[in-house]
Amino acid sequence: MSVLLPNMADFDTIYELDEDEEETATTGERGSRVVNDEHLLRYAPDPVIVRGAGHITVFGLSNKFDAEFPSVLTGKVAPEEFKTSIGRVNACLKKNLPVNVKWLLCGCLCCCCTLGCSLWPVICLNKRTRKSIQKLLEWENHRLYHKLGLHWKLSRRKCETSNMMEYVILIEFLPKYPIFRPD
C-alpha cells in the first residue's frame, strides 16, 4: 500500500490507494509514473453551488444570485472578490431580466392568437442573457479564478423542491498537478 498526495496544499488530506487503484491511476514509460487527470479529479472536492435568490424566475434563470460567501471557499478566494463577481452577474441580470419579463407577459397575452409563436422573443432574449452571463464568467475565470484553481460556470440543475430546472453558478475546484511528486 502506498500513500498518494495529489494536492496536499489544497486538500490537507492523505489518500491511501490499493495496488489495483494505484496501477489504474498511474501509467508511464520506462518505469516512470504519471498521474492521470481522471485520478486527480476523483479526489477534487465537490463543487460549490450558488443558487438563485431572487423572487422572479424566467425559464429557470433567477433575477439575482445569492451573494453570501460560502464557507467552503475560505482561504481560496477573498470574500470581497466573490461579492464583486456575484455583483457583476447580478448587474447583468438586473439589466436584462426586466425586458424578458415584459416580453413574457406580452407573449402570454398573445399566445392563443399566435399559436405560441409570441413566446419566441422571450426564449431568444433569455438565451442571450445566459450567453452574456457565461461570457462574464469566462472573463472572471481568465482574469482571476483560474489562477486561484477555481472555475465558475453557469449550469442547469434540478430544483431541490420540484422537478423544474434552474440555472445555478457552479464553482469547481481545478486539480493541481503534483509535479514535484517523487517516482
XYZ file of C-alpha atoms in Angstrom:
183
model
C 0.000 0.000 0.000
C 1.332 3.422 -0.834
C 0.412 6.989 0.022
C -0.572 9.467 -2.701
C -0.509 13.207 -2.070
C -2.479 14.652 -5.032
C -2.556 18.201 -3.761
C -1.592 18.495 -0.126
C -1.751 22.290 -0.045
C -5.381 22.353 -1.195
C -6.965 19.337 0.428
C -4.859 18.726 3.561
C -5.624 15.019 3.233
C -3.563 11.921 2.573
C -5.269 9.290 0.429
C -4.237 5.660 0.610
C -4.640 3.530 -2.502
C -4.719 -0.207 -3.030
C -2.292 -1.622 -5.566
C -5.001 -2.074 -8.264
C -6.243 1.512 -7.840
C -2.653 2.693 -7.956
C -1.984 0.770 -11.168
C -5.075 2.230 -12.832
C -4.120 5.708 -11.628
C -0.613 5.625 -12.990
C 0.943 4.840 -16.364
C 4.299 5.537 -17.811
C 7.294 4.660 -19.914
C 10.492 3.025 -18.641
C 9.178 2.642 -15.108
C 8.291 6.326 -14.534
C 4.860 7.090 -13.124
C 2.484 9.766 -14.342
C -0.808 10.618 -12.613
C -3.888 10.663 -14.892
C -6.324 13.595 -14.970
C -9.221 11.303 -14.049
C -7.385 10.201 -10.936
C -6.824 13.803 -9.827
C -10.458 14.735 -10.499
C -11.622 11.862 -8.320
C -10.090 13.497 -5.230
C -11.206 17.062 -6.008
C -13.756 18.461 -3.551
C -17.381 18.766 -4.565
C -18.235 21.949 -6.465
C -19.890 24.879 -4.697
C -23.387 25.704 -5.937
C -24.643 29.303 -5.814
C -28.411 29.239 -6.302
C -30.716 31.992 -7.445
C -32.106 34.082 -4.604
C -34.491 36.339 -6.493
C -38.262 36.387 -6.489
C -38.660 36.292 -10.299
C -37.557 33.379 -12.474
C -37.868 33.362 -16.254
C -37.241 29.978 -17.896
C -35.078 28.820 -14.979
C -32.957 31.985 -14.729
C -33.491 33.852 -11.464
C -33.299 37.651 -11.274
C -30.339 37.533 -8.825
C -27.910 35.123 -7.210
C -27.147 34.759 -3.524
C -24.174 36.968 -2.575
C -23.494 35.202 0.744
C -19.914 33.946 0.874
C -19.773 30.119 1.111
C -17.551 28.892 3.929
C -16.034 26.233 1.628
C -14.243 28.991 -0.300
C -12.499 30.364 2.786
C -8.799 30.518 2.040
C -9.360 30.055 -1.694
C -10.789 33.454 -2.637
C -11.364 36.704 -0.778
C -14.974 37.422 0.215
C -14.699 40.835 -1.484
C -13.725 39.228 -4.809
C -16.599 36.749 -4.515
C -19.122 39.520 -3.814
C -17.741 41.614 -6.674
C -18.107 38.716 -9.114
C -21.632 37.896 -7.952
C -22.445 41.628 -8.106
C -21.353 41.734 -11.757
C -23.565 38.760 -12.586
C -26.484 40.309 -10.680
C -25.972 43.617 -12.522
C -26.165 41.778 -15.845
C -29.371 40.069 -14.710
C -30.815 43.349 -13.411
C -30.213 44.943 -16.798
C -31.609 42.121 -18.959
C -34.323 40.328 -16.985
C -36.939 43.123 -16.776
C -37.040 43.225 -20.570
C -37.502 39.448 -20.628
C -40.400 39.669 -18.160
C -42.163 42.331 -20.260
C -41.809 40.223 -23.397
C -43.041 37.173 -21.465
C -46.199 38.990 -20.370
C -46.863 40.236 -23.898
C -46.168 36.766 -25.275
C -48.565 35.134 -22.816
C -51.332 37.597 -23.710
C -50.951 36.902 -27.430
C -50.143 33.205 -27.108
C -53.600 31.957 -28.169
C -53.707 34.167 -31.278
C -50.167 33.351 -32.433
C -50.238 29.627 -31.529
C -47.284 30.076 -29.180
C -45.031 31.929 -31.622
C -45.239 35.071 -29.485
C -43.046 33.361 -26.863
C -40.044 33.082 -29.214
C -38.721 36.568 -28.417
C -38.611 35.665 -24.712
C -36.750 32.443 -25.451
C -34.209 34.292 -27.609
C -33.735 37.070 -25.028
C -33.289 34.500 -22.262
C -30.670 32.693 -24.346
C -28.868 35.997 -24.961
C -28.884 36.738 -21.213
C -27.419 33.294 -20.449
C -24.708 33.795 -23.087
C -23.770 37.193 -21.642
C -23.510 35.681 -18.136
C -21.372 32.838 -19.488
C -19.078 35.353 -21.212
C -18.829 37.351 -17.994
C -17.947 34.217 -16.001
C -15.314 33.213 -18.579
C -13.792 36.687 -18.293
C -13.766 36.369 -14.492
C -12.168 32.915 -14.779
C -9.465 34.192 -17.089
C -8.851 37.310 -15.008
C -8.692 35.727 -11.555
C -10.242 32.380 -10.754
C -8.149 30.065 -12.928
C -5.067 31.461 -11.166
C -6.663 30.509 -7.843
C -7.571 26.988 -9.002
C -11.301 27.657 -9.391
C -13.634 27.555 -12.393
C -17.003 29.348 -12.428
C -19.726 28.338 -14.867
C -23.455 28.670 -15.352
C -25.044 25.250 -15.082
C -28.549 23.865 -15.338
C -29.593 21.823 -12.303
C -32.755 20.268 -10.984
C -34.500 22.285 -8.251
C -34.427 20.834 -4.754
C -38.153 21.354 -4.178
C -39.641 20.340 -7.547
C -38.905 18.682 -10.877
C -38.254 22.043 -12.519
C -34.806 23.006 -13.816
C -32.948 26.121 -12.702
C -29.683 27.823 -13.610
C -27.055 27.975 -10.869
C -23.469 29.177 -10.699
C -21.211 26.190 -10.222
C -17.769 26.841 -8.713
C -15.499 23.884 -9.444
C -12.070 23.218 -7.983
C -9.398 22.674 -10.619
C -6.908 19.910 -9.781
C -3.284 20.885 -9.482
C -0.750 18.506 -10.909
C 1.824 17.186 -8.423
C 4.909 17.967 -10.499
C 7.310 17.572 -7.590
C 5.965 14.170 -6.564
C 8.723 11.544 -6.401
C 8.559 8.462 -8.649
